[in-house]
PDB file of C-alpha atoms in Angstrom:
ATOM      1  CA  MET A 260      16.174  15.643 -14.484  1.00 39.00           C
ATOM      2  CA  THR A 261      14.648  13.055 -12.182  1.00 47.00           C
ATOM      3  CA  VAL A 262      12.003  13.963  -9.638  1.00 58.00           C
ATOM      4  CA  ALA A 263      10.734  12.416  -6.438  1.00 85.00           C
ATOM      5  CA  PHE A 264       7.413  12.238  -4.707  1.00 94.00           C
ATOM      6  CA  SER A 265       6.450  15.018  -2.311  1.00 96.00           C
ATOM      7  CA  ASP A 266       7.485  14.800   1.337  1.00 95.00           C
ATOM      8  CA  ALA A 267       3.822  14.425   2.304  1.00 97.00           C
ATOM      9  CA  PHE A 268       3.485  11.441  -0.063  1.00 97.00           C
ATOM     10  CA  LEU A 269       6.613   9.749   1.256  1.00 96.00           C
ATOM     11  CA  HIS A 270       5.672  10.385   4.880  1.00 97.00           C
ATOM     12  CA  ALA A 271       2.275   8.736   4.420  1.00 97.00           C
ATOM     13  CA  ALA A 272       3.734   5.883   2.362  1.00 97.00           C
ATOM     14  CA  GLU A 273       6.352   5.108   4.981  1.00 97.00           C
ATOM     15  CA  TYR A 274       3.815   5.306   7.809  1.00 98.00           C
ATOM     16  CA  HIS A 275       1.849   2.598   5.992  1.00 98.00           C
ATOM     17  CA  ALA A 276       4.887   0.674   4.708  1.00 97.00           C
ATOM     18  CA  ALA A 277       5.015  -2.353   7.008  1.00 97.00           C
ATOM     19  CA  TRP A 278       1.224  -2.621   7.157  1.00 97.00           C
ATOM     20  CA  GLY A 279       1.093  -2.454   3.361  1.00 97.00           C
ATOM     21  CA  VAL A 280       3.773  -5.122   2.992  1.00 97.00           C
ATOM     22  CA  GLN A 281       1.641  -7.401   5.150  1.00 96.00           C
ATOM     23  CA  GLN A 282      -1.493  -6.778   3.068  1.00 96.00           C
ATOM     24  CA  LEU A 283       0.344  -7.398  -0.199  1.00 96.00           C
ATOM     25  CA  GLU A 284       1.811 -10.617   1.144  1.00 95.00           C
ATOM     26  CA  MET A 285      -1.659 -11.833   2.040  1.00 95.00           C
ATOM     27  CA  ILE A 286      -3.298 -11.032  -1.298  1.00 95.00           C
ATOM     28  CA  THR A 287      -0.355 -12.455  -3.266  1.00 93.00           C
ATOM     29  CA  GLN A 288      -0.806 -15.739  -1.429  1.00 91.00           C
ATOM     30  CA  ALA A 289      -4.540 -15.682  -2.108  1.00 90.00           C
ATOM     31  CA  PHE A 290      -4.193 -14.684  -5.786  1.00 90.00           C
ATOM     32  CA  PRO A 291      -0.795 -15.809  -7.111  1.00 85.00           C
ATOM     33  CA  ALA A 292       0.428 -14.751 -10.545  1.00 83.00           C
ATOM     34  CA  GLY A 293      -1.279 -16.474 -13.437  1.00 85.00           C
ATOM     35  CA  PRO A 294      -4.010 -16.082 -16.058  1.00 91.00           C
ATOM     36  CA  TRP A 295      -6.717 -13.624 -15.049  1.00 94.00           C
ATOM     37  CA  THR A 296      -9.918 -12.015 -16.251  1.00 94.00           C
ATOM     38  CA  ALA A 297     -11.819  -8.926 -15.134  1.00 95.00           C
ATOM     39  CA  ASP A 298     -15.307  -7.611 -15.826  1.00 95.00           C
ATOM     40  CA  LEU A 299     -15.270  -3.927 -14.882  1.00 94.00           C
ATOM     41  CA  ASP A 300     -19.026  -3.548 -15.322  1.00 94.00           C
ATOM     42  CA  GLN A 301     -19.525  -6.240 -12.691  1.00 95.00           C
ATOM     43  CA  CYS A 302     -16.530  -5.221 -10.518  1.00 96.00           C
ATOM     44  CA  HIS A 303     -15.380  -8.807 -10.906  1.00 96.00           C
ATOM     45  CA  TYR A 304     -11.838 -10.194 -10.950  1.00 96.00           C
ATOM     46  CA  GLU A 305     -10.914 -13.869 -11.325  1.00 95.00           C
ATOM     47  CA  SER A 306      -7.602 -15.721 -11.203  1.00 92.00           C
ATOM     48  CA  GLY A 307      -6.596 -19.271 -10.374  1.00 86.00           C
ATOM     49  CA  GLY A 308     -10.190 -20.344  -9.939  1.00 89.00           C
ATOM     50  CA  ARG A 309     -10.828 -17.685  -7.297  1.00 92.00           C
ATOM     51  CA  SER A 310     -12.965 -14.597  -7.721  1.00 94.00           C
ATOM     52  CA  LEU A 311     -12.977 -11.237  -5.986  1.00 95.00           C
ATOM     53  CA  ARG A 312     -15.058  -8.082  -6.071  1.00 97.00           C
ATOM     54  CA  VAL A 313     -12.736  -5.204  -6.952  1.00 97.00           C
ATOM     55  CA  GLY A 314     -12.480  -1.528  -7.789  1.00 96.00           C
ATOM     56  CA  LEU A 315     -10.128  -0.022 -10.339  1.00 97.00           C
ATOM     57  CA  LEU A 316      -7.299   1.564  -8.370  1.00 97.00           C
ATOM     58  CA  GLY A 317      -5.446   3.017 -11.358  1.00 97.00           C
ATOM     59  CA  SER A 318      -3.540   2.290 -14.538  1.00 97.00           C
ATOM     60  CA  TYR A 319      -0.001   2.832 -15.760  1.00 97.00           C
ATOM     61  CA  ASP A 320       0.606   3.604 -19.428  1.00 96.00           C
ATOM     62  CA  LEU A 321       4.088   2.268 -20.151  1.00 94.00           C
ATOM     63  CA  ALA A 322       4.361   4.053 -23.504  1.00 93.00           C
ATOM     64  CA  GLU A 323       3.374   7.486 -22.197  1.00 94.00           C
ATOM     65  CA  GLN A 324       4.800   6.767 -18.736  1.00 95.00           C
ATOM     66  CA  THR A 325       1.755   8.209 -17.043  1.00 96.00           C
ATOM     67  CA  TRP A 326      -0.395   7.127 -14.130  1.00 97.00           C
ATOM     68  CA  LEU A 327      -4.186   7.625 -14.145  1.00 97.00           C
ATOM     69  CA  TRP A 328      -6.261   7.115 -11.014  1.00 97.00           C
ATOM     70  CA  GLY A 329      -9.277   4.863 -11.460  1.00 96.00           C
ATOM     71  CA  TRP A 330     -11.656   7.494 -10.085  1.00 95.00           C
ATOM     72  CA  ALA A 331     -10.466   9.881 -12.846  1.00 95.00           C
ATOM     73  CA  ASN A 332     -10.694   7.446 -15.781  1.00 94.00           C
ATOM     74  CA  PRO A 333     -12.854   9.303 -18.342  1.00 92.00           C
ATOM     75  CA  GLY A 334     -14.360   6.094 -19.698  1.00 91.00           C
ATOM     76  CA  LEU A 335     -15.486   4.968 -16.265  1.00 92.00           C
ATOM     77  CA  ARG A 336     -16.751   8.150 -14.618  1.00 86.00           C
ATOM     78  CA  GLY A 337     -19.850   7.451 -12.560  1.00 87.00           C
ATOM     79  CA  SER A 338     -19.312   3.694 -12.635  1.00 93.00           C
ATOM     80  CA  GLU A 339     -19.230   1.515  -9.558  1.00 94.00           C
ATOM     81  CA  VAL A 340     -15.759   0.179 -10.310  1.00 94.00           C
ATOM     82  CA  ALA A 341     -14.342   3.728 -10.358  1.00 94.00           C
ATOM     83  CA  ALA A 342     -16.385   4.974  -7.403  1.00 92.00           C
ATOM     84  CA  ALA A 343     -14.686   2.367  -5.231  1.00 88.00           C
ATOM     85  CA  CYS A 344     -11.601   4.607  -5.145  1.00 93.00           C
ATOM     86  CA  ALA A 345     -13.340   7.971  -4.820  1.00 93.00           C
ATOM     87  CA  ARG A 346     -12.018   8.428  -1.257  1.00 95.00           C
ATOM     88  CA  ILE A 347      -8.401   8.646  -2.436  1.00 97.00           C
ATOM     89  CA  PRO A 348      -8.414  12.377  -3.360  1.00 97.00           C
ATOM     90  CA  GLU A 349     -10.092  13.212  -0.034  1.00 96.00           C
ATOM     91  CA  PHE A 350      -7.281  11.375   1.775  1.00 97.00           C
ATOM     92  CA  GLY A 351      -4.866  13.427  -0.333  1.00 97.00           C
ATOM     93  CA  ARG A 352      -6.526  16.718   0.645  1.00 97.00           C
ATOM     94  CA  ARG A 353      -6.607  15.764   4.311  1.00 97.00           C
ATOM     95  CA  HIS A 354      -2.897  14.949   4.366  1.00 97.00           C
ATOM     96  CA  GLY A 355      -1.680  17.507   1.826  1.00 97.00           C
ATOM     97  CA  ILE A 356      -0.625  14.860  -0.723  1.00 98.00           C
ATOM     98  CA  VAL A 357      -0.894  16.435  -4.157  1.00 97.00           C
ATOM     99  CA  GLU A 358      -0.217  13.166  -6.021  1.00 97.00           C
ATOM    100  CA  LEU A 359      -3.475  11.728  -4.680  1.00 97.00           C
ATOM    101  CA  GLN A 360      -5.535  14.800  -5.531  1.00 97.00           C
ATOM    102  CA  GLN A 361      -4.646  15.182  -9.204  1.00 96.00           C
ATOM    103  CA  GLU A 362      -6.199  12.915 -11.817  1.00 95.00           C
ATOM    104  CA  GLY A 363      -2.889  11.621 -13.122  1.00 95.00           C
ATOM    105  CA  VAL A 364       0.838  11.707 -12.443  1.00 96.00           C
ATOM    106  CA  GLU A 365       3.583  12.089 -15.034  1.00 95.00           C
ATOM    107  CA  LEU A 366       6.167   9.387 -14.357  1.00 95.00           C
ATOM    108  CA  ALA A 367       8.680   9.901 -17.178  1.00 92.00           C
ATOM    109  CA  ARG A 368      10.937  12.090 -15.040  1.00 88.00           C
ATOM    110  CA  PHE A 369      11.217   9.510 -12.264  1.00 93.00           C
ATOM    111  CA  ALA A 370      14.400   7.455 -12.257  1.00 91.00           C
ATOM    112  CA  ASP A 371      12.265   4.280 -12.269  1.00 93.00           C
ATOM    113  CA  PRO A 372       8.769   5.026 -13.636  1.00 94.00           C
ATOM    114  CA  ARG A 373       7.486   1.516 -13.034  1.00 94.00           C
ATOM    115  CA  ARG A 374       8.525   1.592  -9.399  1.00 95.00           C
ATOM    116  CA  ALA A 375       6.863   5.006  -9.104  1.00 96.00           C
ATOM    117  CA  ALA A 376       3.635   3.478 -10.426  1.00 97.00           C
ATOM    118  CA  GLU A 377       3.848   0.758  -7.777  1.00 97.00           C
ATOM    119  CA  ALA A 378       4.362   3.427  -5.102  1.00 97.00           C
ATOM    120  CA  LEU A 379       1.202   5.212  -6.254  1.00 98.00           C
ATOM    121  CA  ALA A 380      -0.757   1.964  -6.134  1.00 97.00           C
ATOM    122  CA  PHE A 381       0.695   1.255  -2.699  1.00 97.00           C
ATOM    123  CA  LEU A 382      -0.396   4.570  -1.212  1.00 97.00           C
ATOM    124  CA  GLY A 383      -3.775   4.357  -2.943  1.00 97.00           C
ATOM    125  CA  MET A 384      -4.294   0.994  -1.247  1.00 97.00           C
ATOM    126  CA  ALA A 385      -3.274   2.530   2.077  1.00 97.00           C
ATOM    127  CA  ALA A 386      -5.608   5.504   1.633  1.00 97.00           C
ATOM    128  CA  LEU A 387      -8.499   3.067   1.248  1.00 97.00           C
ATOM    129  CA  GLY A 388      -7.378   0.808   4.096  1.00 95.00           C
ATOM    130  CA  ALA A 389      -7.663  -2.031   1.599  1.00 96.00           C
ATOM    131  CA  PRO A 390      -6.299  -5.568   1.998  1.00 96.00           C
ATOM    132  CA  GLY A 391      -3.711  -5.252  -0.756  1.00 95.00           C
ATOM    133  CA  TYR A 392      -3.885  -4.537  -4.456  1.00 97.00           C
ATOM    134  CA  ILE A 393      -3.417  -6.576  -7.615  1.00 96.00           C
ATOM    135  CA  GLY A 394      -1.346  -5.315 -10.540  1.00 96.00           C
ATOM    136  CA  GLN A 395      -1.652  -7.042 -13.926  1.00 95.00           C
ATOM    137  CA  GLU A 396      -0.371  -6.493 -17.462  1.00 93.00           C
ATOM    138  CA  ASP A 397      -3.262  -5.552 -19.742  1.00 91.00           C
ATOM    139  CA  GLY A 398      -1.552  -5.699 -23.109  1.00 85.00           C
ATOM    140  CA  PRO A 399       2.014  -4.706 -24.003  1.00 88.00           C
ATOM    141  CA  GLU A 400       1.751  -1.051 -22.913  1.00 92.00           C
ATOM    142  CA  THR A 401      -0.699  -0.971 -20.002  1.00 94.00           C
ATOM    143  CA  ARG A 402      -0.628  -2.202 -16.448  1.00 96.00           C
ATOM    144  CA  VAL A 403      -3.855  -2.084 -14.449  1.00 97.00           C
ATOM    145  CA  TYR A 404      -4.264  -2.119 -10.693  1.00 97.00           C
ATOM    146  CA  PHE A 405      -7.275  -3.508  -8.870  1.00 97.00           C
ATOM    147  CA  VAL A 406      -8.151  -3.027  -5.221  1.00 97.00           C
ATOM    148  CA  PRO A 407     -10.297  -5.501  -3.242  1.00 96.00           C
ATOM    149  CA  GLN A 408     -13.822  -4.342  -2.405  1.00 94.00           C
ATOM    150  CA  ASP A 409     -14.987  -7.704  -1.138  1.00 93.00           C
ATOM    151  CA  PRO A 410     -16.239  -8.390   2.411  1.00 92.00           C
ATOM    152  CA  ARG A 411     -14.779 -11.893   2.180  1.00 90.00           C
ATOM    153  CA  LEU A 412     -11.258 -10.453   2.184  1.00 92.00           C
ATOM    154  CA  ARG A 413     -10.404  -8.386   5.236  1.00 92.00           C
ATOM    155  CA  PRO A 414      -7.101  -6.626   6.089  1.00 93.00           C
ATOM    156  CA  ALA A 415      -4.543  -8.943   7.644  1.00 93.00           C
ATOM    157  CA  ARG A 416      -4.214  -8.779  11.424  1.00 91.00           C
ATOM    158  CA  LEU A 417      -1.010  -8.426  13.363  1.00 91.00           C
ATOM    159  CA  ASP A 418       0.974 -11.661  13.314  1.00 90.00           C
ATOM    160  CA  PRO A 419       3.720 -11.666  15.996  1.00 91.00           C
ATOM    161  CA  VAL A 420       5.634 -14.427  14.197  1.00 91.00           C
ATOM    162  CA  ALA A 421       5.732 -12.581  10.864  1.00 94.00           C
ATOM    163  CA  MET A 422       6.090  -9.146  12.498  1.00 95.00           C
ATOM    164  CA  PRO A 423       9.919  -8.916  12.207  1.00 96.00           C
ATOM    165  CA  ARG A 424       9.773  -9.677   8.477  1.00 96.00           C
ATOM    166  CA  HIS A 425       7.028  -7.133   7.874  1.00 97.00           C
ATOM    167  CA  LEU A 426       8.786  -4.406   9.861  1.00 97.00           C
ATOM    168  CA  LEU A 427      12.191  -4.965   8.272  1.00 97.00           C
ATOM    169  CA  THR A 428      10.764  -5.164   4.750  1.00 97.00           C
ATOM    170  CA  GLY A 429       8.655  -2.072   5.357  1.00 97.00           C
ATOM    171  CA  ALA A 430      11.672  -0.159   6.659  1.00 96.00           C
ATOM    172  CA  GLN A 431      13.550  -0.913   3.430  1.00 95.00           C
ATOM    173  CA  LEU A 432      10.678   0.006   1.132  1.00 93.00           C
ATOM    174  CA  PHE A 433      11.164   3.794   1.194  1.00 93.00           C
ATOM    175  CA  ALA A 434      14.240   3.853   3.484  1.00 89.00           C
ATOM    176  CA  ARG A 435      13.625   7.188   5.178  1.00 92.00           C
ATOM    177  CA  SER A 436      12.525   6.670   8.793  1.00 95.00           C
ATOM    178  CA  PRO A 437      12.370   3.175  10.301  1.00 96.00           C
ATOM    179  CA  ARG A 438      10.868   4.668  13.462  1.00 97.00           C
ATOM    180  CA  LEU A 439       7.945   6.053  11.456  1.00 97.00           C
ATOM    181  CA  VAL A 440       7.463   2.634   9.852  1.00 98.00           C
ATOM    182  CA  VAL A 441       7.298   0.963  13.265  1.00 98.00           C
ATOM    183  CA  ASN A 442       4.994   3.597  14.753  1.00 98.00           C
ATOM    184  CA  GLY A 443       2.700   3.327  11.745  1.00 97.00           C
ATOM    185  CA  TRP A 444       2.631  -0.463  11.934  1.00 96.00           C
ATOM    186  CA  PHE A 445       1.419  -0.528  15.520  1.00 97.00           C
ATOM    187  CA  ALA A 446      -0.962   2.434  15.117  1.00 97.00           C
ATOM    188  CA  LEU A 447      -2.638   0.863  12.084  1.00 97.00           C
ATOM    189  CA  HIS A 448      -3.132  -2.310  14.101  1.00 96.00           C
ATOM    190  CA  GLY A 449      -4.657  -0.242  16.926  1.00 95.00           C
ATOM    191  CA  ILE A 450      -1.856  -0.854  19.415  1.00 96.00           C
ATOM    192  CA  PRO A 451      -0.456   1.934  21.634  1.00 96.00           C
ATOM    193  CA  VAL A 452       3.305   2.212  22.031  1.00 96.00           C
ATOM    194  CA  GLN A 453       5.810   3.501  24.533  1.00 96.00           C
ATOM    195  CA  GLU A 454       8.753   5.322  23.012  1.00 95.00           C
ATOM    196  CA  ALA A 455      12.302   5.719  24.255  1.00 95.00           C
ATOM    197  CA  ALA A 456      15.328   7.115  22.482  1.00 93.00           C
ATOM    198  CA  ASP A 457      16.534   3.663  21.411  1.00 95.00           C
ATOM    199  CA  ARG A 458      13.367   1.567  21.325  1.00 96.00           C
ATOM    200  CA  ILE A 459       9.627   1.280  20.841  1.00 97.00           C
ATOM    201  CA  THR A 460       7.677  -1.085  23.096  1.00 96.00           C
ATOM    202  CA  ALA A 461       4.141  -2.264  22.384  1.00 96.00           C
ATOM    203  CA  PRO A 462       1.815  -4.811  24.011  1.00 94.00           C
ATOM    204  CA  LEU A 463       0.837  -7.756  21.847  1.00 92.00           C
ATOM    205  CA  PRO A 464      -2.767  -9.010  21.571  1.00 87.00           C
ATOM    206  CA  SER A 465      -1.570 -12.524  22.360  1.00 82.00           C
ATOM    207  CA  GLY A 466       0.170 -11.337  25.541  1.00 86.00           C
ATOM    208  CA  GLY A 467       3.652 -10.084  26.270  1.00 90.00           C
ATOM    209  CA  ALA A 468       5.220  -7.224  24.393  1.00 94.00           C
ATOM    210  CA  ALA A 469       7.182  -6.419  21.264  1.00 95.00           C
ATOM    211  CA  VAL A 470      10.374  -4.411  21.632  1.00 96.00           C
ATOM    212  CA  VAL A 471      11.853  -2.827  18.514  1.00 97.00           C
ATOM    213  CA  SER A 472      15.350  -1.451  19.102  1.00 97.00           C
ATOM    214  CA  PHE A 473      17.183   1.199  17.051  1.00 97.00           C
ATOM    215  CA  ASP A 474      20.895   1.861  16.647  1.00 96.00           C
ATOM    216  CA  SER A 475      22.564   5.269  16.823  1.00 94.00           C
ATOM    217  CA  ALA A 476      21.760   5.872  13.126  1.00 94.00           C
ATOM    218  CA  GLY A 477      18.052   5.221  13.675  1.00 94.00           C
ATOM    219  CA  ARG A 478      18.056   1.823  11.955  1.00 96.00           C
ATOM    220  CA  ILE A 479      16.220  -1.180  13.359  1.00 97.00           C
ATOM    221  CA  SER A 480      18.785  -3.192  15.293  1.00 96.00           C
ATOM    222  CA  GLY A 481      16.552  -5.780  16.926  1.00 96.00           C
ATOM    223  CA  ILE A 482      12.965  -7.014  17.135  1.00 96.00           C
ATOM    224  CA  ASN A 483      11.916  -9.177  20.072  1.00 92.00           C
ATOM    225  CA  ALA A 484       8.562 -10.470  21.253  1.00 85.00           C
ATOM    226  CA  GLY A 485       8.121 -12.012  24.664  1.00 73.00           C
ATOM    227  CA  PRO A 486       7.187 -11.242  28.265  1.00 64.00           C
ATOM    228  CA  VAL A 487       6.527  -7.628  29.218  1.00 55.00           C
ATOM    229  CA  PRO A 488       9.930  -6.084  30.100  1.00 52.00           C
ATOM    230  CA  ALA A 489      10.401  -5.026  33.708  1.00 52.00           C
TER     231      ALA A 489
END
């Protein structure tokens, strides 16, 4: 039998979906795939000649198909690299998300355990308000996830040009409520919205407004940025 994440988990993940897509795009550009090293004692990650201060977000055991949060790692309890993610269970308690409160999550019963692990890393990143996360293979049976804890790397700001791509990609990520994705995107960028049955309108920092339209099925049917509509 396959299982799914709780409704509370999926609601929070979708609320953060487009924002998270934007953060992951930014950190992937800054730290593309390639050889890497990490010193957990020093909270140090390095790849492609660039270094970053990080925390341990979590790890995925491919053989056991289990996820372990970094804050719960028994070998790292009390360490700085684990403490970086200590706010995740509090976020889980505040929003009623059991997957963030427990030390680990069994993934074997998910239809796609690896994708489930990525979803956990995604929401952990969102709970911390972090500018992305980095997932790397650490041997044949372990994948580790790091989260930036470096003042040199700040969350990406709203980009009106890239906004349609981020919103559409975010809406496809969990594919439950595009309207929630759009509302979350603007709220997380600190922008108020006006809602109508078929659209969401929001002012843009650069001037003008963004109008996101929805069809009768609730899907995004158009994204436009320009002068404030009359």
